[in-house]
Amino acid sequence: MTNQIPPEFLTAVAKERGVSDAELETVMMALDGNSTAAIATILGISNIAVRKRLGEVYRKFSIYGRGPGKLAELRHQLFYQYQAQETEAPAPTKTKGKAKAEPATTSRKKAEPAAAAEPSTEVVSTGSRSQDWGESPDVSQFYGRTEELKILEELIIDESSRLVTLLGMTGIGKTVLSVQIAKQLESEFEFVVWRSLAATPKLEDLLGNLLQTLSTQKKPDIPDDLSGRILRLLDLLKKNRCLIILDDIDALLQGDELAGNYRPGFENYRDFIKRIAQTNHQSCFVLVTTEEPAEIALLHGEKVQTLQPMDSHEIAREIFADKGVAPTEKEWGEMVKRYGDNLLGYKVVATTIKEFFNGNTATFLKATELFIEDTLTQLLEQHFGRLSPSEEEILYWLAIAKTPVTLSGLREDMLLSVSLSDMLKNLDSLDRRALIEKQETASDIFFTLQPLMMKFVTTKLVENACEEIKELVKTQKLSSLRILIQHNLGAVQTTGKKGKAAAAQKPQMVQQIKNQLQLFVMRSGGYDELIAQLEAIAGKLEDKTQMDVGYASANLRNLLAIMAG
């Protein structure tokens, strides 16, 4: 900047605008390419103080609006004023909203703030910086997440993290949050790139695309081999300050086993992520995923961090307000119990209340125990379908417990003996899938499911149990049972003892099984016959030990007691 505009000219123009000495010192450092964090360190002030000073300078130069384009706008104004003075000609008129060329010494471009309003697959640019938003969603109506944005800014800017993972279940707003933080910080980077990996691109293709995007040449020389492409990208990450967001990382990961392992053909992403995290460079990758890759846990440290967005109730209120639905505080409390932090759930529910319950939240709550629309069910099914059999068992037991349960309580209730090592591996895997919640007390750690997942797993467990009972009546063979043998469906996890439920609790899950079976036989009028068949089977199990039939005998007796009531 000082090579283009003499400091004395900048000082004179600034004084004419009423810029203070402190503000002038700060803006000169910003114009010379120093980041907010670097300026704060040099001046010994906070990042907020730096931004406040810059904000005052922009105001005094009549540069308004939000977004990172203001520094580039100031640079343009100063350059053209200086150029006009040197040639004794009036400075060119600036047309708002159109990109202008940067001085000859710069070759990259920067996005106008207006370009952030709509999704785009094109590169938009002005000045010395460039953004490529790919197919990123619109964030023009972004709500809340103040704390998460603050933490992300600290991780990315203040702590100069090389790798940040945004982890959480589908529907909590991770993708939108990733776009919002990129928009908020784009002035800190020469390049901002957002990409979705939902289509599972080969690593070679992704790297080729990134090299094309980050290159200042129209036809860059891109190596043919994978190793060469990684080295070329690392070189660019060292020379340029880049923010690269990769969404849908979980699309690359394998299902039906513990979390974090790559699908065949995508294992080279593991080494790539390690190289990004361990190589010294000035850029940052943000990975957005429902499942954390296994290598991330080993990389965690000063430059590798994970953030799991939570507590989105402020955003949920905004969503309801947009729909014209206004629950009372009591109704909000019930909503939070049912839907937790799942923003997609709140969006679906707000629309349902508006369109089918005339905006009356109380009526909706009375009519539905926990509403899950088909879209949510399909998304939750995708999560569940990725689980290993051992993870599935743990989720079933957490659904049976309903209330938070300790590690020792889980192990004691399981019919099959599970080693502590295996249990910890499975809980860690479920945690990396963001499917369980941990609650810490002074004496222990408790595990439970998020409300929507609790309802989904409960429903799935009941449906599977009903199918087993139908097959049992049909074949008279215990080999058709799995759920009824391995899980005590009448238990409530309060004592941690096998098969013992709290006396004050009713086996709600068994009641749900009874209701579904009743609907199944309603048309045929065979309800009494079904009871007789189940009683005959239960009688044959009475002299069997738990080692022989597991929880099957207890489950059938509980079911028969409710069916006869």
XYZ file of C-alpha atoms in Angstrom:
565
model
C 0.000 0.000 0.000
C 2.736 2.452 0.965
C 4.488 1.661 -2.336
C 1.420 2.955 -4.160
C 0.376 5.823 -1.896
C 2.894 7.910 0.069
C 2.254 7.846 3.831
C 2.142 11.662 3.921
C -0.743 11.700 1.417
C -2.649 9.070 3.403
C -2.065 11.039 6.609
C -3.300 14.273 5.068
C -6.470 12.707 3.644
C -7.171 10.949 6.928
C -6.832 14.156 8.923
C -9.266 15.895 6.587
C -11.775 13.184 7.460
C -11.204 13.545 11.201
C -9.342 10.231 11.612
C -7.490 10.075 14.942
C -3.829 9.122 15.252
C -4.728 5.738 16.762
C -7.234 5.045 13.971
C -4.705 6.120 11.341
C -2.012 3.839 12.752
C -4.440 0.906 12.728
C -5.784 1.443 9.216
C -2.287 1.897 7.751
C -1.333 -1.508 9.141
C -4.513 -3.036 7.720
C -3.853 -1.521 4.297
C -0.359 -3.006 4.404
C -1.908 -6.477 4.629
C -1.760 -7.173 8.363
C -4.582 -9.273 9.800
C -6.761 -8.079 12.660
C -5.025 -10.504 15.021
C -1.552 -9.334 13.917
C -2.480 -5.670 14.397
C -3.884 -6.417 17.839
C -0.664 -8.176 18.835
C 1.580 -5.407 17.524
C -0.435 -2.609 19.147
C -1.140 -4.527 22.331
C -4.899 -4.132 22.075
C -7.822 -6.525 21.612
C -9.228 -7.693 18.280
C -12.459 -5.890 19.142
C -10.563 -2.618 19.623
C -8.900 -3.065 16.216
C -12.244 -3.633 14.509
C -13.756 -0.652 16.323
C -10.969 1.629 15.077
C -11.331 0.359 11.521
C -15.092 0.775 11.751
C -14.651 4.432 12.676
C -12.338 4.972 9.702
C -14.863 3.400 7.306
C -17.617 5.600 8.732
C -15.532 8.747 8.290
C -14.886 7.783 4.666
C -18.643 7.162 4.166
C -18.143 3.427 3.640
C -21.154 1.616 5.029
C -22.762 -1.809 5.036
C -21.655 -5.159 6.369
C -19.065 -7.548 5.100
C -15.364 -7.538 4.312
C -15.418 -5.354 1.191
C -14.927 -2.165 3.173
C -11.124 -2.330 3.358
C -10.896 -2.880 -0.402
C -13.340 0.011 -0.874
C -11.129 2.278 1.229
C -8.076 1.195 -0.742
C -9.840 2.109 -3.975
C -10.876 5.521 -2.710
C -7.391 6.385 -1.532
C -5.700 5.151 -4.681
C -7.986 7.047 -7.025
C -7.732 10.226 -4.964
C -3.959 10.009 -5.055
C -3.957 9.218 -8.793
C -6.279 12.156 -9.450
C -4.022 14.509 -7.515
C -0.948 13.365 -9.408
C -2.567 13.891 -12.813
C -4.551 16.982 -11.741
C -7.679 15.265 -13.050
C -10.894 14.415 -11.164
C -10.960 11.030 -9.587
C -13.025 8.420 -11.439
C -16.609 8.071 -10.250
C -17.162 4.862 -8.324
C -20.189 2.827 -9.338
C -21.596 1.077 -6.292
C -22.001 -2.672 -6.629
C -19.571 -3.142 -9.541
C -16.090 -4.565 -9.259
C -13.122 -2.299 -9.957
C -9.595 -3.272 -10.894
C -6.996 -3.292 -8.143
C -3.692 -1.444 -8.610
C -1.274 -3.105 -11.019
C 0.792 -4.766 -8.276
C -2.106 -7.005 -7.206
C -3.509 -9.934 -9.145
C -6.245 -11.512 -7.006
C -9.854 -10.405 -6.580
C -12.432 -9.833 -3.843
C -16.185 -10.349 -3.628
C -18.639 -7.499 -3.289
C -20.798 -7.889 -0.162
C -23.988 -8.170 -2.265
C -22.745 -11.422 -3.779
C -23.258 -13.152 -0.440
C -27.025 -12.918 -0.592
C -27.693 -15.814 -3.002
C -26.131 -19.238 -3.574
C -23.615 -19.168 -6.390
C -21.485 -21.556 -8.371
C -19.301 -18.785 -9.743
C -16.212 -16.997 -8.522
C -16.974 -13.389 -7.601
C -14.169 -10.921 -7.121
C -12.836 -7.396 -6.776
C -9.574 -5.964 -5.582
C -6.886 -8.327 -4.318
C -8.983 -11.209 -2.990
C -11.150 -14.005 -4.346
C -14.099 -16.060 -3.141
C -15.615 -19.136 -4.730
C -18.805 -20.131 -2.908
C -19.603 -23.218 -4.970
C -23.165 -24.340 -4.176
C -23.251 -22.833 -0.701
C -26.677 -22.007 0.769
C -28.111 -18.522 1.188
C -27.358 -16.996 4.606
C -29.164 -13.679 4.169
C -31.544 -14.732 6.980
C -29.004 -16.011 9.485
C -30.153 -16.150 13.110
C -28.254 -16.357 16.375
C -25.164 -18.536 16.826
C -23.377 -15.530 18.344
C -21.290 -17.675 20.668
C -20.343 -20.225 17.998
C -19.341 -17.458 15.584
C -17.194 -15.883 18.282
C -15.494 -19.198 19.068
C -14.915 -19.956 15.389
C -13.389 -16.529 14.825
C -11.042 -17.078 17.744
C -10.031 -20.518 16.474
C -9.549 -19.450 12.870
C -8.104 -15.942 13.297
C -6.725 -15.499 16.805
C -5.333 -19.024 17.213
C -4.497 -19.505 13.507
C -5.859 -23.037 13.485
C -4.971 -25.036 10.398
C -7.930 -27.411 10.747
C -11.316 -26.852 12.415
C -14.085 -29.479 12.408
C -17.755 -28.489 12.685
C -19.432 -31.624 14.048
C -23.103 -32.360 14.665
C -26.253 -34.219 13.664
C -28.083 -33.411 10.454
C -30.439 -30.489 10.893
C -28.619 -28.402 13.527
C -27.366 -25.800 11.027
C -23.686 -26.686 10.575
C -23.601 -25.899 6.852
C -25.224 -22.482 7.210
C -22.896 -21.712 10.121
C -19.871 -22.576 7.966
C -20.999 -20.177 5.237
C -21.767 -17.409 7.740
C -18.345 -17.574 9.410
C -16.687 -17.550 5.980
C -18.642 -14.424 5.010
C -17.758 -12.837 8.321
C -14.021 -13.517 7.981
C -13.460 -13.203 4.245
C -11.585 -9.905 4.603
C -8.946 -11.788 6.599
C -8.136 -14.125 3.692
C -6.896 -13.759 0.143
C -8.994 -16.745 -0.949
C -12.236 -18.171 0.426
C -13.484 -21.439 -1.108
C -16.592 -23.443 -0.130
C -17.115 -26.972 -1.464
C -19.563 -29.799 -0.776
C -18.249 -33.363 -0.955
C -21.745 -34.890 -1.095
C -21.012 -36.175 -4.604
C -17.911 -37.965 -3.184
C -15.223 -36.567 -5.498
C -11.965 -38.450 -5.753
C -9.195 -36.625 -3.906
C -7.300 -36.051 -7.152
C -10.320 -34.262 -8.631
C -10.904 -32.133 -5.539
C -7.264 -31.076 -5.472
C -7.345 -30.246 -9.170
C -10.376 -28.037 -8.598
C -8.781 -26.285 -5.627
C -5.530 -25.681 -7.502
C -7.472 -24.192 -10.407
C -9.429 -21.937 -8.037
C -6.409 -20.772 -6.013
C -4.166 -20.129 -8.991
C -3.591 -16.623 -10.343
C -2.960 -18.069 -13.811
C -5.682 -18.687 -16.375
C -4.202 -22.077 -17.246
C -2.227 -23.239 -14.216
C 0.189 -26.138 -14.470
C -1.497 -28.822 -12.352
C 0.555 -31.965 -11.612
C -0.888 -35.261 -12.831
C 0.032 -37.284 -9.746
C -1.686 -37.072 -6.344
C 1.517 -36.403 -4.403
C 2.393 -33.535 -6.712
C -1.057 -31.980 -6.335
C -0.872 -32.151 -2.537
C 2.570 -30.520 -2.549
C 1.388 -27.799 -4.934
C -1.650 -27.069 -2.743
C 0.474 -26.936 0.416
C 2.764 -24.469 -1.332
C -0.214 -22.240 -2.179
C -1.471 -22.485 1.415
C 1.920 -21.225 2.585
C 2.136 -18.350 0.095
C -1.504 -17.239 0.384
C -3.868 -16.973 3.327
C -6.774 -19.239 2.345
C -9.982 -20.291 4.073
C -11.315 -23.525 2.568
C -14.578 -25.079 3.778
C -15.328 -28.716 2.908
C -18.904 -29.728 3.707
C -20.372 -33.277 3.817
C -17.127 -34.975 4.850
C -19.256 -37.845 6.195
C -20.136 -38.819 2.605
C -16.585 -40.186 2.332
C -16.873 -42.376 5.429
C -17.818 -46.041 5.739
C -21.027 -47.241 7.382
C -21.757 -50.458 9.323
C -18.634 -50.101 11.440
C -17.212 -47.780 14.079
C -17.143 -44.114 13.112
C -14.447 -42.327 11.186
C -13.171 -44.915 8.694
C -13.097 -44.084 5.001
C -14.967 -45.884 2.260
C -12.876 -47.962 -0.170
C -11.240 -45.660 -2.678
C -11.240 -42.627 -0.367
C -8.590 -43.698 2.152
C -6.119 -41.160 0.704
C -8.206 -38.369 2.278
C -6.821 -39.535 5.635
C -3.236 -38.709 4.675
C -4.350 -35.480 3.010
C -6.080 -34.245 6.173
C -3.018 -35.183 8.231
C -0.782 -33.199 5.876
C -3.062 -30.171 6.114
C -3.057 -30.355 9.923
C 0.648 -31.051 10.440
C 2.269 -28.857 7.771
C 3.114 -25.305 8.780
C 1.096 -22.852 6.634
C -1.000 -19.690 7.080
C -4.356 -21.070 5.878
C -7.318 -22.828 7.480
C -9.502 -25.783 6.443
C -12.970 -26.117 7.989
C -14.481 -29.616 7.781
C -18.272 -29.849 8.172
C -19.546 -33.313 9.042
C -22.008 -35.478 10.969
C -19.180 -37.894 11.731
C -15.636 -37.004 12.698
C -12.869 -38.829 10.768
C -10.884 -41.086 13.111
C -7.566 -39.326 12.499
C -8.897 -35.985 13.793
C -8.955 -37.248 17.400
C -5.218 -37.998 17.166
C -4.494 -34.603 15.591
C -6.308 -32.471 18.175
C -4.065 -29.778 19.586
C -3.239 -26.103 19.282
C -3.785 -25.997 15.499
C -6.516 -28.657 15.191
C -9.857 -28.055 16.909
C -13.432 -29.383 16.855
C -16.593 -27.404 17.589
C -19.995 -29.019 18.097
C -22.745 -26.361 17.731
C -25.356 -26.626 20.467
C -28.159 -24.645 22.133
C -29.946 -23.267 19.068
C -33.132 -22.237 20.875
C -32.597 -18.556 20.050
C -32.594 -19.475 16.365
C -35.653 -21.684 16.815
C -37.570 -18.720 18.237
C -36.656 -16.656 15.176
C -37.859 -19.458 12.903
C -41.189 -19.562 14.721
C -41.482 -15.765 14.611
C -40.985 -15.804 10.836
C -43.900 -18.246 10.582
C -46.068 -16.068 12.824
C -46.185 -18.731 15.545
C -45.687 -17.516 19.135
C -45.493 -20.272 21.797
C -45.693 -19.349 25.468
C -42.678 -19.905 27.723
C -44.241 -23.099 29.022
C -44.846 -24.321 25.470
C -41.258 -23.451 24.558
C -40.042 -25.540 27.455
C -41.936 -28.537 26.086
C -40.600 -27.863 22.574
C -37.026 -27.887 23.835
C -37.599 -31.197 25.653
C -38.925 -32.722 22.445
C -36.661 -31.304 19.751
C -33.451 -30.332 21.526
C -31.105 -28.447 19.189
C -32.384 -29.759 15.857
C -33.160 -26.652 13.787
C -34.558 -28.676 10.909
C -37.013 -30.173 13.374
C -38.116 -26.709 14.484
C -38.554 -25.586 10.874
C -40.774 -28.573 10.106
C -42.785 -28.144 13.304
C -43.274 -24.371 12.857
C -44.675 -24.951 9.373
C -46.911 -27.759 10.640
C -48.316 -25.647 13.483
C -48.985 -22.756 11.105
C -50.604 -24.764 8.318
C -52.436 -27.552 10.191
C -53.051 -26.177 13.705
C -53.861 -22.549 12.823
C -50.742 -21.369 14.643
C -51.866 -22.880 17.963
C -48.841 -24.487 19.618
C -50.811 -25.826 22.592
C -53.143 -27.768 20.297
C -50.174 -29.199 18.416
C -48.464 -30.333 21.638
C -51.604 -32.064 22.841
C -52.144 -33.801 19.509
C -48.597 -35.084 19.048
C -46.229 -36.800 21.443
C -43.246 -36.071 19.258
C -43.845 -35.184 15.647
C -41.264 -36.416 13.150
C -41.975 -35.560 9.523
C -40.875 -37.925 6.747
C -37.913 -35.735 5.775
C -36.510 -35.931 9.304
C -37.169 -39.661 9.501
C -35.187 -40.239 6.305
C -32.257 -38.182 7.611
C -32.256 -39.970 10.967
C -32.468 -43.296 9.131
C -29.282 -42.381 7.276
C -27.534 -41.799 10.615
C -28.830 -45.042 12.076
C -27.997 -47.024 8.939
C -24.301 -46.181 9.323
C -24.015 -47.761 12.780
C -22.143 -50.937 13.609
C -24.233 -53.667 15.336
C -22.577 -52.910 18.680
C -23.355 -49.172 18.385
C -26.950 -50.024 17.491
C -27.242 -52.097 20.678
C -26.071 -49.173 22.809
C -28.585 -46.800 21.228
C -31.367 -49.304 21.887
C -30.408 -49.505 25.557
C -30.231 -45.714 25.871
C -33.703 -45.503 24.330
C -35.004 -48.096 26.808
C -33.443 -46.174 29.708
C -34.931 -42.851 28.531
C -33.099 -41.019 31.327
C -29.286 -40.518 31.374
C -27.346 -43.656 32.329
C -23.785 -44.261 33.505
C -21.168 -46.385 31.767
C -21.392 -49.030 34.501
C -25.194 -49.028 34.245
C -25.035 -49.707 30.511
C -22.604 -52.591 30.933
C -24.653 -54.223 33.704
C -27.899 -54.142 31.744
C -26.506 -55.637 28.570
C -27.226 -59.343 28.328
C -23.950 -60.139 26.612
C -20.804 -59.261 28.524
C -19.031 -56.278 26.970
C -15.460 -55.422 27.917
C -14.741 -51.928 29.187
C -12.368 -51.381 26.269
C -15.016 -52.286 23.675
C -17.656 -50.207 25.431
C -15.388 -47.155 25.440
C -14.593 -47.638 21.751
C -18.286 -47.759 20.897
C -19.195 -44.747 23.017
C -16.319 -42.799 21.491
C -17.555 -43.761 18.028
C -21.118 -42.632 18.840
C -19.704 -39.393 20.225
C -17.795 -38.811 16.963
C -21.095 -39.340 15.161
C -22.674 -36.700 17.443
C -25.469 -39.155 18.343
C -25.098 -39.197 22.124
C -24.998 -36.510 24.768
C -22.712 -36.610 27.800
C -23.689 -35.063 31.122
C -20.970 -34.708 33.735
C -21.475 -34.589 37.491
C -18.959 -34.408 40.313
C -18.959 -38.185 40.641
C -19.790 -39.662 37.235
C -20.562 -39.182 33.539
C -24.023 -39.987 32.179
C -24.984 -40.799 28.594
C -28.268 -40.198 26.791
C -29.738 -39.540 23.343
C -30.848 -36.259 21.815
C -34.670 -35.964 21.876
C -35.290 -36.594 18.174
C -32.896 -39.532 18.086
C -34.487 -40.881 21.282
C -37.902 -40.886 19.595
C -36.545 -42.346 16.364
C -34.654 -45.204 18.080
C -37.631 -45.962 20.320
C -39.931 -46.151 17.304
C -37.477 -48.395 15.478
C -37.088 -50.671 18.488
C -40.868 -51.034 18.869
C -41.347 -51.738 15.157
C -38.612 -54.376 15.140
C -40.002 -56.011 18.279
C -43.474 -56.203 16.695
C -42.066 -57.841 13.578
C -40.250 -60.396 15.735
C -43.431 -61.223 17.645
C -45.373 -61.696 14.403
C -42.653 -64.024 13.120
C -42.564 -65.882 16.449
C -46.312 -66.566 16.344
C -45.992 -67.692 12.744
C -42.997 -70.022 13.111
C -43.066 -70.865 16.873
C -39.239 -70.590 16.768
C -37.176 -68.526 19.233
C -34.542 -68.127 16.518
C -36.713 -65.363 15.065
C -36.074 -63.249 18.177
C -33.218 -60.838 18.728
C -34.667 -57.652 20.208
C -36.842 -59.514 22.732
C -33.953 -61.734 23.824
C -31.235 -59.086 24.133
C -33.230 -56.147 25.544
C -35.402 -55.780 28.615
C -38.132 -53.628 27.067
C -39.886 -53.161 30.404
C -36.808 -51.840 32.197
C -36.187 -48.298 33.373
C -32.545 -47.431 33.933
C -32.503 -46.222 37.504
C -30.838 -48.951 39.567
C -28.307 -50.224 37.054
C -29.294 -53.820 37.880
C -30.215 -56.284 35.152
C -33.909 -56.448 34.443
C -34.978 -54.336 37.433
C -37.265 -51.413 36.704
C -38.423 -48.669 39.033
C -41.778 -49.636 40.500
C -43.293 -46.212 39.865
C -42.534 -46.462 36.143
C -44.719 -48.170 33.582
C -43.113 -50.086 30.684
C -44.127 -47.525 28.046
C -42.235 -49.295 25.294
C -44.184 -52.515 25.930
C -47.394 -50.471 25.850
C -46.409 -49.166 22.405
C -45.754 -52.723 21.199
C -49.206 -53.736 22.447
C -50.817 -50.816 20.592
C -49.140 -51.718 17.316
C -50.032 -55.406 17.623
C -53.619 -54.463 18.405
C -53.817 -52.432 15.202
C -52.275 -55.347 13.290
C -54.977 -57.849 14.317
C -57.872 -55.408 14.488
C -59.202 -56.192 11.007
C -58.957 -59.958 11.402
C -60.508 -59.941 14.857
C -57.720 -62.202 16.104
C -56.660 -60.256 19.210
C -57.786 -62.939 21.681
C -56.165 -65.596 19.533
C -52.897 -63.642 19.531
C -52.975 -63.441 23.338
C -53.585 -67.204 23.568
C -50.677 -67.945 21.250
C -48.321 -65.678 23.196
C -49.404 -67.225 26.507
C -48.650 -70.688 25.146
C -45.173 -69.582 24.033
C -44.524 -67.782 27.336
C -45.526 -70.952 29.217
C -42.880 -72.961 27.398
C -40.245 -70.413 28.448
C -41.020 -70.392 32.150
C -38.618 -73.205 33.031
C -35.851 -71.731 30.864
C -32.984 -69.773 32.383
C -32.001 -66.257 31.334
C -28.893 -67.812 29.832
C -31.199 -69.774 27.495
C -33.785 -67.165 26.497
C -32.389 -63.843 27.661
C -35.090 -61.276 28.347
C -37.662 -62.993 26.063
C -39.679 -64.555 28.898
C -39.856 -61.306 30.911
C -40.757 -59.287 27.826
C -43.614 -61.636 26.854
C -44.997 -61.660 30.404
C -44.921 -57.847 30.549
C -46.634 -57.666 27.170
C -49.330 -60.190 28.130
C -50.045 -58.326 31.379
C -50.713 -55.139 29.422
C -52.673 -56.869 26.660
C -54.971 -58.508 29.212
C -55.467 -55.274 31.154
